[in-house]
């Protein structure tokens, strides 16, 4: 079992990440081919995982972006410990990508530009959902959403509203407690399924040095193969 030329010759793992992600999207291997399991760790060293969507990938700078509530468990843990890891897995393609690195908040403009293109009901949800906080019943969230919509002179979000455009007519400003994270990759591990468990694994690593609140200076990628 030998690695494919693109797998073995490429020096920039992000190009392979982008290629595999586009393949997963085009082949519609799952409903959300950009869904990745993100792992964080608390200040008491308790790990936790959840699925988030990798919404964008900066090939030239070397980071991915996901969005969430800044009061969520993941955000609280990232604030305490910015080192995170994640995995994209496509069983039908026989491919997997592991990421390790640091997560930092996205610039305000970056979060605003993403938020304005969300459906208005999703925008509304960002305002009323106190993510990760307990509630007595899911109906509480619906009630808050209906009240918030009324306060903003919006339609009842619980109704179908088929004749209303999701994004063109209504637009809600982004709440300051909701936004993006830039996931700067310090390590990327590519896995390709092989016959009889003779899989191909290639690990890439590079250094990250802070330049400003949102950016890292990245070193050259170094890579080697790992036994499966």
Short mmCIF file of C-alpha atoms in Angstrom, two decimals, residues 121-198:
data_model
loop_
_atom_site.label_atom_id
_atom_site.label_comp_id
_atom_site.label_asym_id
_atom_site.label_seq_id
_atom_site.Cartn_x
_atom_site.Cartn_y
_atom_site.Cartn_z
CA UNK A 121 -34.42 33.15 12.64
CA UNK A 122 -30.87 31.93 13.28
CA UNK A 123 -29.88 35.52 14.05
CA UNK A 124 -32.78 35.71 16.49
CA UNK A 125 -31.72 32.46 18.15
CA UNK A 126 -28.25 33.87 18.76
CA UNK A 127 -29.82 36.66 20.81
CA UNK A 128 -32.14 34.55 22.96
CA UNK A 129 -30.21 31.31 23.54
CA UNK A 130 -27.97 31.42 26.59
CA UNK A 131 -25.99 28.50 25.26
CA UNK A 132 -25.04 25.77 27.76
CA UNK A 133 -27.18 27.30 30.53
CA UNK A 134 -29.90 25.12 32.13
CA UNK A 135 -33.60 25.62 31.44
CA UNK A 136 -36.73 24.02 32.87
CA UNK A 137 -38.25 23.27 29.47
CA UNK A 138 -37.42 23.95 25.79
CA UNK A 139 -40.61 26.00 25.56
CA UNK A 140 -38.84 28.73 27.57
CA UNK A 141 -36.50 29.42 24.66
CA UNK A 142 -39.39 29.56 22.20
CA UNK A 143 -41.21 32.04 24.42
CA UNK A 144 -38.13 34.28 24.62
CA UNK A 145 -37.70 34.09 20.86
CA UNK A 146 -41.30 35.15 20.27
CA UNK A 147 -40.94 38.06 22.68
CA UNK A 148 -37.63 39.17 21.15
CA UNK A 149 -39.17 39.04 17.68
CA UNK A 150 -42.06 41.17 18.90
CA UNK A 151 -39.63 43.68 20.43
CA UNK A 152 -37.82 43.93 17.08
CA UNK A 153 -41.06 44.13 15.06
CA UNK A 154 -40.33 40.80 13.41
CA UNK A 155 -42.80 38.05 12.46
CA UNK A 156 -43.61 35.23 14.85
CA UNK A 157 -40.60 32.88 14.45
CA UNK A 158 -42.73 29.83 15.28
CA UNK A 159 -44.83 30.30 12.14
CA UNK A 160 -43.82 29.02 8.72
CA UNK A 161 -43.60 32.41 6.98
CA UNK A 162 -43.12 30.77 3.57
CA UNK A 163 -43.68 34.03 1.75
CA UNK A 164 -40.90 35.82 3.68
CA UNK A 165 -37.29 35.82 2.52
CA UNK A 166 -35.01 34.44 5.20
CA UNK A 167 -32.22 36.97 4.76
CA UNK A 168 -33.23 39.82 2.47
CA UNK A 169 -36.11 41.45 4.35
CA UNK A 170 -35.06 41.09 7.96
CA UNK A 171 -31.59 41.54 9.37
CA UNK A 172 -30.68 41.57 13.04
CA UNK A 173 -27.40 42.94 14.35
CA UNK A 174 -24.93 40.48 15.85
CA UNK A 175 -25.02 40.19 19.64
CA UNK A 176 -21.63 41.01 21.22
CA UNK A 177 -21.63 37.66 23.01
CA UNK A 178 -21.76 35.63 19.78
CA UNK A 179 -19.08 35.33 17.12
CA UNK A 180 -16.26 33.43 15.55
CA UNK A 181 -13.04 31.75 16.55
CA UNK A 182 -9.96 31.44 14.41
CA UNK A 183 -8.49 27.97 14.87
CA UNK A 184 -4.81 28.33 14.04
CA UNK A 185 -3.35 24.96 13.11
CA UNK A 186 -0.05 23.94 14.67
CA UNK A 187 -0.43 20.31 13.62
CA UNK A 188 -2.47 18.49 10.98
CA UNK A 189 -2.62 14.73 10.66
CA UNK A 190 -4.01 13.15 7.49
CA UNK A 191 -5.38 9.62 7.45
CA UNK A 192 -6.38 7.63 4.38
CA UNK A 193 -7.95 4.21 4.64
CA UNK A 194 -6.07 1.29 3.14
CA UNK A 195 -6.91 -2.41 2.67
CA UNK A 196 -6.47 -4.80 5.58
CA UNK A 197 -5.77 -1.89 7.94
CA UNK A 198 -2.68 -0.80 6.00
#
